[in-house]
Short mmCIF file of C-alpha atoms and ligand atoms in Angstrom, two decimals:
data_model
loop_
_atom_site.label_atom_id
_atom_site.label_comp_id
_atom_site.label_asym_id
_atom_site.label_seq_id
_atom_site.Cartn_x
_atom_site.Cartn_y
_atom_site.Cartn_z
CA MET S 1 -5.98 -36.26 -9.58
CA ILE S 2 -7.60 -33.72 -7.29
CA ILE S 3 -5.17 -31.15 -5.87
CA LEU S 4 -5.85 -28.94 -2.88
CA SER S 5 -3.54 -25.93 -3.01
CA ILE S 6 -2.77 -23.31 -0.37
CA GLU S 7 -1.05 -19.93 -0.64
CA THR S 8 -0.25 -17.68 2.35
CA SER S 9 3.14 -16.16 1.51
CA CYS S 10 2.16 -12.52 1.69
CA ASP S 11 -1.20 -10.77 2.00
CA GLU S 12 -3.49 -13.11 0.06
CA THR S 13 -5.05 -16.15 1.71
CA ALA S 14 -5.94 -18.52 -1.12
CA VAL S 15 -7.20 -22.09 -1.38
CA SER S 16 -8.06 -23.93 -4.61
CA LEU S 17 -9.29 -27.31 -5.68
CA ILE S 18 -8.02 -28.29 -9.12
CA SER S 19 -8.57 -31.43 -11.12
CA ALA S 20 -5.55 -32.47 -13.21
CA THR S 21 -5.69 -35.15 -15.89
CA GLY S 22 -2.35 -36.48 -17.17
CA ASP S 23 1.19 -35.69 -16.14
CA PHE S 24 2.85 -32.28 -16.26
CA PRO S 25 3.38 -30.62 -18.73
CA ASN S 26 0.96 -32.62 -20.88
CA ALA S 27 -1.96 -32.32 -18.53
CA SER S 28 -5.33 -30.64 -18.70
CA TYR S 29 -6.62 -28.80 -15.69
CA GLU S 30 -10.05 -27.89 -14.44
CA ILE S 31 -10.52 -25.32 -11.69
CA LEU S 32 -13.16 -26.78 -9.42
CA GLY S 33 -13.00 -24.20 -6.65
CA ASP S 34 -10.87 -21.11 -6.14
CA ALA S 35 -11.23 -18.93 -3.04
CA LEU S 36 -9.06 -15.92 -2.31
CA TRP S 37 -9.15 -13.39 0.50
CA SER S 38 -7.09 -10.25 0.04
CA GLN S 39 -5.88 -8.55 3.21
CA ILE S 40 -5.13 -5.29 1.40
CA ASP S 41 -7.56 -3.24 3.51
CA VAL S 42 -6.02 -4.55 6.72
CA HIS S 43 -2.51 -3.44 5.70
CA ALA S 44 -3.42 -0.23 3.87
CA GLU S 45 -3.06 1.98 6.94
CA TYR S 46 0.51 0.73 7.51
CA GLY S 47 1.55 1.47 3.92
CA GLY S 48 2.81 -2.09 3.43
CA VAL S 49 2.33 -5.64 4.61
CA PHE S 50 2.77 -6.08 8.37
CA PRO S 51 3.99 -9.70 8.93
CA SER S 52 2.37 -10.46 12.31
CA LEU S 53 -0.92 -9.00 11.11
CA ALA S 54 -0.69 -11.04 7.89
CA LYS S 55 -0.14 -14.21 9.93
CA ARG S 56 -3.15 -13.48 12.13
CA GLU S 57 -5.37 -12.76 9.11
CA HIS S 58 -4.29 -15.98 7.36
CA ALA S 59 -5.12 -17.99 10.50
CA ARG S 60 -8.50 -16.26 10.72
CA THR S 61 -9.53 -16.68 7.08
CA ILE S 62 -7.97 -19.93 5.87
CA VAL S 63 -10.79 -22.24 7.02
CA PRO S 64 -13.45 -19.99 5.43
CA MET S 65 -11.38 -20.09 2.19
CA LEU S 66 -11.18 -23.89 2.36
CA GLN S 67 -14.91 -24.02 2.99
CA GLN S 68 -15.60 -21.73 0.01
CA ALA S 69 -13.34 -23.71 -2.34
CA ILE S 70 -15.01 -26.98 -1.33
CA LYS S 71 -18.49 -25.49 -1.72
CA ASP S 72 -17.70 -24.13 -5.20
CA SER S 73 -16.15 -27.43 -6.27
CA GLU S 74 -19.37 -29.31 -5.45
CA LEU S 75 -17.14 -32.23 -4.49
CA GLU S 76 -18.70 -34.64 -2.10
CA THR S 77 -17.32 -34.48 1.46
CA HIS S 78 -16.95 -37.07 4.22
CA LYS S 79 -19.55 -35.66 6.58
CA ASN S 80 -19.66 -36.35 10.32
CA GLN S 81 -16.14 -37.71 10.33
CA VAL S 82 -15.19 -39.29 13.65
CA LEU S 83 -11.68 -38.30 14.70
CA THR S 84 -9.64 -40.24 17.20
CA SER S 85 -8.50 -38.22 20.20
CA ASP S 86 -4.96 -39.09 19.20
CA LEU S 87 -5.42 -37.47 15.79
CA GLU S 88 -7.14 -34.44 17.32
CA GLN S 89 -4.20 -34.03 19.68
CA GLN S 90 -1.74 -34.18 16.77
CA ILE S 91 -3.65 -31.40 15.00
CA VAL S 92 -3.75 -29.28 18.15
CA THR S 93 0.01 -29.73 18.62
CA LEU S 94 0.73 -28.95 14.97
CA LEU S 95 -1.30 -25.75 15.11
CA GLU S 96 -0.35 -24.75 18.66
CA ARG S 97 0.79 -21.33 17.55
CA GLU S 98 -2.66 -20.66 16.11
CA PRO S 99 -4.93 -22.25 18.75
CA ASP S 100 -8.16 -20.91 17.27
CA LEU S 101 -7.22 -22.37 13.91
CA ALA S 102 -6.99 -25.92 15.32
CA ASN S 103 -10.47 -25.62 16.83
CA THR S 104 -11.99 -24.11 13.71
CA LEU S 105 -10.42 -26.71 11.45
CA LEU S 106 -11.46 -29.64 13.65
CA GLY S 107 -14.97 -28.26 13.92
CA PHE S 108 -15.17 -27.86 10.16
CA VAL S 109 -13.85 -31.36 9.45
CA LYS S 110 -16.29 -32.94 11.89
CA GLU S 111 -19.28 -31.06 10.57
CA THR S 112 -18.69 -30.54 6.84
CA GLY S 113 -15.81 -32.92 6.18
CA LEU S 114 -13.12 -32.95 3.53
CA PRO S 115 -13.49 -34.19 -0.05
CA GLU S 116 -11.37 -36.98 -1.54
CA ILE S 117 -8.06 -35.37 -2.53
CA ASP S 118 -4.89 -36.87 -3.99
CA LEU S 119 -2.32 -34.17 -3.34
CA ILE S 120 -1.89 -31.06 -1.21
CA ALA S 121 0.35 -28.30 -2.59
CA VAL S 122 1.49 -25.49 -0.32
CA THR S 123 3.76 -22.47 -0.73
CA SER S 124 6.77 -22.89 1.56
CA GLY S 125 8.67 -19.81 0.37
CA PRO S 126 9.85 -17.26 -0.47
CA GLY S 127 7.67 -14.84 1.45
CA LEU S 128 6.96 -13.61 4.96
CA GLU S 129 7.97 -16.45 7.22
CA PRO S 130 5.23 -16.07 9.89
CA ALA S 131 2.64 -15.95 7.09
CA LEU S 132 4.13 -18.96 5.30
CA TRP S 133 4.04 -21.05 8.48
CA VAL S 134 0.26 -20.71 8.71
CA GLY S 135 -0.20 -22.27 5.27
CA VAL S 136 2.48 -24.92 5.81
CA ASN S 137 1.12 -26.11 9.15
CA PHE S 138 -2.44 -25.96 7.84
CA ALA S 139 -1.41 -28.14 4.87
CA ARG S 140 0.29 -30.61 7.20
CA ALA S 141 -2.83 -30.74 9.37
CA ILE S 142 -5.04 -31.50 6.36
CA ALA S 143 -2.51 -34.09 5.22
CA LEU S 144 -2.92 -35.86 8.56
CA LEU S 145 -6.69 -35.57 8.51
CA SER S 146 -7.04 -36.86 4.95
CA ASN S 147 -4.00 -39.12 4.75
CA THR S 148 -2.79 -37.28 1.65
CA PRO S 149 0.78 -36.40 0.59
CA VAL S 150 1.77 -32.76 0.74
CA VAL S 151 4.24 -31.18 -1.63
CA SER S 152 6.11 -27.95 -0.99
CA VAL S 153 5.96 -25.27 -3.69
CA ASN S 154 8.29 -22.41 -4.50
CA HIS S 155 6.12 -19.30 -4.88
CA MET S 156 8.26 -17.98 -7.76
CA GLU S 157 7.89 -21.21 -9.75
CA GLY S 158 4.18 -20.72 -9.20
CA HIS S 159 4.35 -17.25 -10.78
CA ILE S 160 6.23 -18.67 -13.79
CA LEU S 161 3.61 -21.39 -14.34
CA ALA S 162 0.73 -18.94 -13.84
CA SER S 163 2.05 -16.84 -16.72
CA VAL S 164 1.99 -19.73 -19.16
CA PHE S 165 -1.21 -21.37 -17.94
CA ASP S 166 -4.35 -20.93 -19.99
CA VAL S 167 -7.40 -22.69 -18.66
CA GLU S 168 -8.89 -22.75 -22.18
CA ARG S 169 -5.94 -24.64 -23.63
CA ASP S 170 -4.28 -27.90 -22.58
CA ASP S 171 -1.06 -27.53 -24.55
CA MET S 172 0.30 -24.22 -23.25
CA LEU S 173 2.73 -25.71 -20.76
CA SER S 174 4.05 -28.35 -23.18
CA GLU S 175 4.64 -25.91 -26.05
CA ILE S 176 7.26 -23.82 -24.22
CA LYS S 177 10.58 -23.81 -26.05
CA PHE S 178 13.79 -23.70 -24.05
CA PRO S 179 15.99 -21.95 -23.18
CA ALA S 180 13.51 -19.52 -21.74
CA ILE S 181 14.00 -16.33 -19.76
CA SER S 182 11.66 -15.47 -16.91
CA LEU S 183 11.30 -11.89 -15.80
CA LEU S 184 9.73 -12.02 -12.36
CA ILE S 185 8.47 -8.67 -11.13
CA SER S 186 6.46 -8.45 -7.94
CA GLY S 187 6.23 -6.61 -4.64
CA GLY S 188 8.99 -8.74 -3.15
CA HIS S 189 11.09 -9.77 -6.16
CA THR S 190 12.69 -8.51 -9.32
CA GLU S 191 14.72 -11.17 -11.03
CA LEU S 192 15.76 -12.63 -14.34
CA VAL S 193 15.82 -16.41 -14.42
CA LEU S 194 17.32 -18.63 -17.09
CA MET S 195 15.25 -21.79 -17.59
CA LYS S 196 16.95 -24.64 -19.44
CA ASN S 197 13.90 -26.79 -18.86
CA TRP S 198 10.96 -26.97 -16.47
CA GLY S 199 12.49 -27.11 -13.02
CA GLU S 200 16.00 -26.12 -14.17
CA TYR S 201 16.47 -22.57 -13.05
CA GLU S 202 19.43 -20.26 -12.77
CA LYS S 203 19.05 -16.76 -11.39
CA ILE S 204 21.02 -14.51 -13.73
CA GLY S 205 19.96 -11.10 -12.45
CA GLN S 206 18.19 -9.57 -9.49
CA THR S 207 17.53 -6.32 -7.70
CA ARG S 208 20.19 -5.10 -5.35
CA ASP S 209 17.67 -3.20 -3.23
CA ASP S 210 13.95 -2.58 -3.79
CA ALA S 211 11.72 -4.78 -5.93
CA VAL S 212 9.93 -3.06 -8.79
CA GLY S 213 6.47 -3.50 -7.18
CA GLU S 214 7.88 -2.09 -3.96
CA ALA S 215 9.11 0.97 -5.91
CA TYR S 216 5.61 1.44 -7.38
CA ASP S 217 4.11 1.17 -3.90
CA LYS S 218 6.61 3.64 -2.41
CA VAL S 219 6.03 6.18 -5.18
CA ALA S 220 2.31 5.75 -4.59
CA ARG S 221 2.80 6.45 -0.90
CA LEU S 222 4.72 9.65 -1.66
CA LEU S 223 1.68 10.74 -3.66
CA GLY S 224 -0.76 9.82 -0.89
CA ILE S 225 -2.13 6.77 -2.77
CA PRO S 226 -2.99 3.88 -0.41
CA TYR S 227 -1.13 0.54 -0.44
CA PRO S 228 -0.71 -1.25 -2.80
CA GLY S 229 -0.49 1.74 -5.10
CA GLY S 230 1.00 0.01 -8.16
CA PRO S 231 -2.26 -0.23 -10.14
CA GLU S 232 -3.22 3.40 -9.36
CA VAL S 233 0.25 4.72 -10.32
CA ALA S 234 -0.13 2.78 -13.58
CA ARG S 235 -3.60 4.24 -14.16
CA LEU S 236 -2.33 7.80 -13.64
CA ALA S 237 0.66 7.13 -15.90
CA ASN S 238 -1.69 5.95 -18.65
CA GLU S 239 -3.81 9.05 -18.29
CA ALA S 240 -0.70 11.26 -18.64
CA ARG S 241 0.36 9.30 -21.72
CA GLN S 242 -3.04 9.47 -23.39
CA LYS S 243 -3.54 13.16 -22.67
CA ASN S 244 0.08 14.02 -23.32
CA PHE S 245 0.75 15.74 -19.99
CA SER S 246 4.16 17.41 -19.90
CA GLN S 247 7.17 15.88 -18.20
CA PHE S 248 7.25 16.49 -14.46
CA ALA S 249 10.71 15.19 -13.60
CA ASP S 250 13.76 13.90 -15.39
CA LEU S 251 14.16 10.56 -13.60
CA PRO S 252 17.04 8.08 -13.87
CA SER S 253 16.76 4.44 -15.01
CA PRO S 254 19.26 3.07 -12.49
CA MET S 255 21.86 0.57 -13.71
CA ILE S 256 20.56 0.74 -17.26
CA ASN S 257 24.11 0.84 -18.57
CA SER S 258 25.72 -1.56 -16.11
CA ASN S 259 26.80 -4.54 -18.11
CA ASP S 260 25.27 -7.11 -15.80
CA LEU S 261 21.65 -8.22 -15.43
CA ASP S 262 21.05 -6.70 -12.00
CA PHE S 263 18.55 -4.01 -11.11
CA SER S 264 18.30 -1.23 -8.55
CA PHE S 265 15.20 0.83 -7.83
CA SER S 266 15.91 2.60 -4.56
CA GLY S 267 17.75 5.48 -6.32
CA LEU S 268 14.75 6.01 -8.57
CA LYS S 269 12.45 6.12 -5.57
CA THR S 270 14.77 8.67 -3.91
CA ALA S 271 14.78 10.77 -7.10
CA VAL S 272 10.98 10.77 -6.98
CA ARG S 273 11.08 11.81 -3.32
CA TYR S 274 13.31 14.80 -4.14
CA ALA S 275 11.18 15.72 -7.14
CA VAL S 276 8.01 15.97 -5.04
CA ALA S 277 9.56 17.38 -1.83
CA ASP S 278 7.77 20.49 -0.48
CA LYS S 279 5.64 20.74 -3.61
CA ASP S 280 1.90 21.07 -3.73
CA LEU S 281 1.19 18.73 -6.63
CA SER S 282 -1.72 19.15 -9.01
CA HIS S 283 -3.43 16.15 -10.58
CA TYR S 284 -1.43 16.83 -13.80
CA ASP S 285 1.83 16.89 -11.85
CA LYS S 286 1.03 13.58 -10.16
CA ALA S 287 -0.02 11.86 -13.36
CA GLY S 288 3.03 13.25 -15.20
CA LEU S 289 5.32 12.03 -12.44
CA CYS S 290 3.74 8.54 -12.52
CA ARG S 291 4.34 8.40 -16.28
CA ASP S 292 7.95 9.58 -15.89
CA PHE S 293 8.50 6.95 -13.18
CA GLU S 294 6.89 4.16 -15.21
CA ASP S 295 8.92 5.09 -18.29
CA ALA S 296 12.15 4.95 -16.26
CA VAL S 297 11.20 1.52 -14.87
CA THR S 298 10.09 0.16 -18.23
CA ALA S 299 13.28 1.26 -19.99
CA VAL S 300 15.49 -0.65 -17.57
CA LEU S 301 13.25 -3.76 -17.57
CA VAL S 302 13.29 -3.88 -21.38
CA LYS S 303 17.04 -3.30 -21.62
CA LYS S 304 18.00 -6.03 -19.14
CA THR S 305 15.47 -8.52 -20.49
CA ALA S 306 16.79 -7.97 -24.02
CA GLN S 307 20.33 -8.51 -22.80
CA ALA S 308 19.32 -11.75 -21.05
CA ILE S 309 17.54 -13.03 -24.18
CA ALA S 310 20.52 -12.20 -26.39
CA GLU S 311 23.15 -13.64 -24.03
CA HIS S 312 21.32 -16.96 -23.70
CA SER S 313 19.73 -17.24 -27.17
CA ALA S 314 16.37 -17.62 -25.47
CA GLN S 315 13.34 -18.71 -27.50
CA THR S 316 10.74 -17.82 -24.89
CA LEU S 317 10.12 -14.97 -22.48
CA ILE S 318 7.86 -15.56 -19.48
CA VAL S 319 6.87 -12.48 -17.49
CA GLY S 320 5.29 -13.09 -14.09
CA GLY S 321 4.49 -11.56 -10.69
CA GLY S 322 2.10 -8.81 -9.65
CA VAL S 323 3.72 -6.08 -11.79
CA SER S 324 3.29 -8.19 -14.96
CA ALA S 325 -0.33 -6.99 -14.88
CA ASN S 326 1.04 -3.58 -15.93
CA GLN S 327 -0.23 -2.91 -19.45
CA HIS S 328 2.43 -0.35 -20.38
CA ILE S 329 5.28 -2.69 -19.42
CA LYS S 330 3.56 -5.53 -21.27
CA ARG S 331 2.91 -3.54 -24.46
CA THR S 332 6.41 -2.06 -24.50
CA LEU S 333 8.08 -5.44 -24.02
CA GLU S 334 5.87 -7.05 -26.68
CA ALA S 335 6.55 -4.31 -29.22
CA PHE S 336 10.27 -4.49 -28.50
CA LEU S 337 10.36 -8.27 -28.97
CA LEU S 338 8.45 -8.05 -32.22
CA ARG S 339 11.03 -5.59 -33.53
CA GLU S 340 14.26 -7.03 -32.13
CA PHE S 341 13.57 -10.70 -31.39
CA PRO S 342 10.62 -11.79 -33.56
CA GLU S 343 11.46 -15.47 -33.00
CA VAL S 344 10.87 -15.16 -29.24
CA THR S 345 7.39 -16.02 -27.92
CA ALA S 346 6.29 -13.99 -24.89
CA TYR S 347 3.89 -15.12 -22.17
CA PHE S 348 2.11 -12.89 -19.69
CA PRO S 349 -0.40 -14.08 -17.09
CA ALA S 350 -4.11 -14.05 -17.75
CA PRO S 351 -6.03 -11.41 -15.77
CA GLY S 352 -6.36 -12.56 -12.17
CA LEU S 353 -3.29 -14.78 -12.34
CA SER S 354 -0.61 -12.08 -12.12
CA THR S 355 -0.98 -11.35 -8.42
CA ASP S 356 -0.73 -14.03 -5.76
CA ASN S 357 -3.20 -16.91 -6.08
CA SER S 358 -3.40 -20.60 -5.28
CA ILE S 359 -4.08 -21.87 -8.81
CA MET S 360 -0.39 -21.34 -9.57
CA ILE S 361 0.52 -23.29 -6.45
CA ALA S 362 -1.56 -26.26 -7.63
CA LEU S 363 0.19 -26.17 -11.03
CA SER S 364 3.63 -26.21 -9.44
CA GLY S 365 2.63 -28.94 -6.97
CA HIS S 366 1.32 -31.03 -9.86
CA ALA S 367 4.55 -30.47 -11.80
CA ARG S 368 6.62 -31.57 -8.83
CA ALA S 369 4.46 -34.63 -8.20
CA THR S 370 4.05 -35.95 -11.74
CA SER S 371 6.99 -34.99 -13.91
CA ALA S 372 10.73 -35.18 -14.24
CA ILE S 373 10.98 -31.92 -12.32
CA ALA S 374 12.82 -32.85 -9.14
CA PRO S 375 10.05 -33.63 -6.69
CA ALA S 376 10.05 -31.56 -3.55
CA ALA S 377 10.45 -33.50 -0.32
CA THR S 378 7.09 -34.64 0.98
CA ASP S 379 8.11 -35.54 4.55
CA ILE S 380 8.38 -32.53 6.84
CA ILE S 381 7.78 -29.28 5.05
CA ARG S 382 9.18 -26.09 6.51
CA ALA S 383 8.52 -22.48 5.70
CA ASP S 384 11.58 -20.72 4.31
CA GLY S 385 11.17 -16.98 3.79
CA ASN S 386 14.29 -16.82 1.62
CA ARG S 387 13.74 -19.97 -0.40
CA SER S 388 15.45 -19.57 -3.75
CA LEU S 389 14.38 -20.90 -7.10
CA THR S 390 16.27 -24.11 -7.78
O1 KG4 J 401 3.02 -10.95 -6.96
P1 KG4 J 401 2.31 -10.03 -6.02
O2 KG4 J 401 0.83 -10.19 -5.86
O3 KG4 J 401 2.87 -10.17 -4.56
C1 KG4 J 401 4.19 -10.42 -4.29
O4 KG4 J 401 4.59 -11.62 -4.33
O5 KG4 J 401 4.91 -9.41 -4.05
O6 KG4 J 401 2.69 -8.53 -6.45
C2 KG4 J 401 2.13 -7.41 -5.83
C3 KG4 J 401 2.79 -6.15 -6.37
C4 KG4 J 401 2.47 -4.88 -5.58
O7 KG4 J 401 3.67 -4.18 -5.33
C5 KG4 J 401 1.56 -4.10 -6.54
O8 KG4 J 401 1.61 -2.71 -6.38
C6 KG4 J 401 2.12 -4.52 -7.89
O9 KG4 J 401 2.39 -5.90 -7.73
N1 KG4 J 401 1.17 -4.31 -8.99
C7 KG4 J 401 1.38 -3.45 -10.01
C8 KG4 J 401 0.26 -3.55 -10.87
N2 KG4 J 401 -0.60 -4.46 -10.33
C9 KG4 J 401 -0.02 -4.93 -9.19
N3 KG4 J 401 2.40 -2.62 -10.28
C10 KG4 J 401 2.34 -1.88 -11.40
N4 KG4 J 401 1.30 -1.91 -12.27
C11 KG4 J 401 0.24 -2.73 -12.04
N5 KG4 J 401 -0.78 -2.75 -12.91
ZN1 ZN J 402 3.87 -13.21 -5.61
#
């Protein structure tokens, strides 16, 4: 089956065309087209993602992303499609909050046309609700235009699948042993999820305030590093580690000794703010501070993950979300597992699949459409900024 997938939950506008053969999780996938537009530069001056701006950028770039994905896929399209005025009116009504988008999409469909697709998968949450609505309404418009079912995807399930997916191998998704623990660490989320099977999730721990990626970005901002500063903080931390820069600050690992599986990062961010207040920091100071911060974060992530694995006798650890690209966190977790839980297999996303993308949305849509995982409703899909993983 050919899946068209759409992701607009935060600051990436992404559209993919994926071919799936077989049912989830025993399927093989081929990425036919994958287009992604990052809005990072648009939000950088605000130091974070600005929801109404994100929505406007999604509406502006989603047709070009669709066009790019179709072009890359080399799939044949139904050119010069004649649309009834009734259908055109339905599309205009559906996209009335983004009037330019309706015109651009109708123009594109009439001129270039859509390929034959079997399923549309779209992120419906969690995320920024105005941003999510653009993708959801766009998916519903394409569903009308192509007479194709649309399935709603939970963004966090997408991150979990992205971490296990390997385009070179067909058996990755089917080899997962349960129970599994997922550690989801991104700009918006920090949570530990117990998976008894694909689609059977129980949130067993979460942050009480900031997400770990958010803490990275806030520390970056204190150091004058533009949004999203996570990768640059990580780069400086690595430099300090390699060159053995001295400790800059003695930072706490909040809640490391609480007996539950919850996290808190706002105290750590505040400790960083006090440590840098009124100081003129040298490059060594900044790099040392980044390392101290990253060590404090890593210690608490490792401790809570270990506790979750032990409490639930997990056989698998799946780490996903933007922060799972962090090499220090990855190496430390892997070394720890090897020492303490050698029977546990750990999965981290392939490069390019840790941050938001639409390949992961296609995988989750395919899972929901073809397996025992409870299918998501395909009638009227709504954006839900707080959608939880169930
Ligand atoms: O999953 P994602 O793309 O978006 C959300 O759903 O939030 O995650 C983005 C987050 C940002 O906070 C970014 O700074 C962080 O992931 N990030 C990193 C690294 N790469 C991305 N944080 C630490 N180290 C990295 N290498
Ligand atoms: Zn994400």
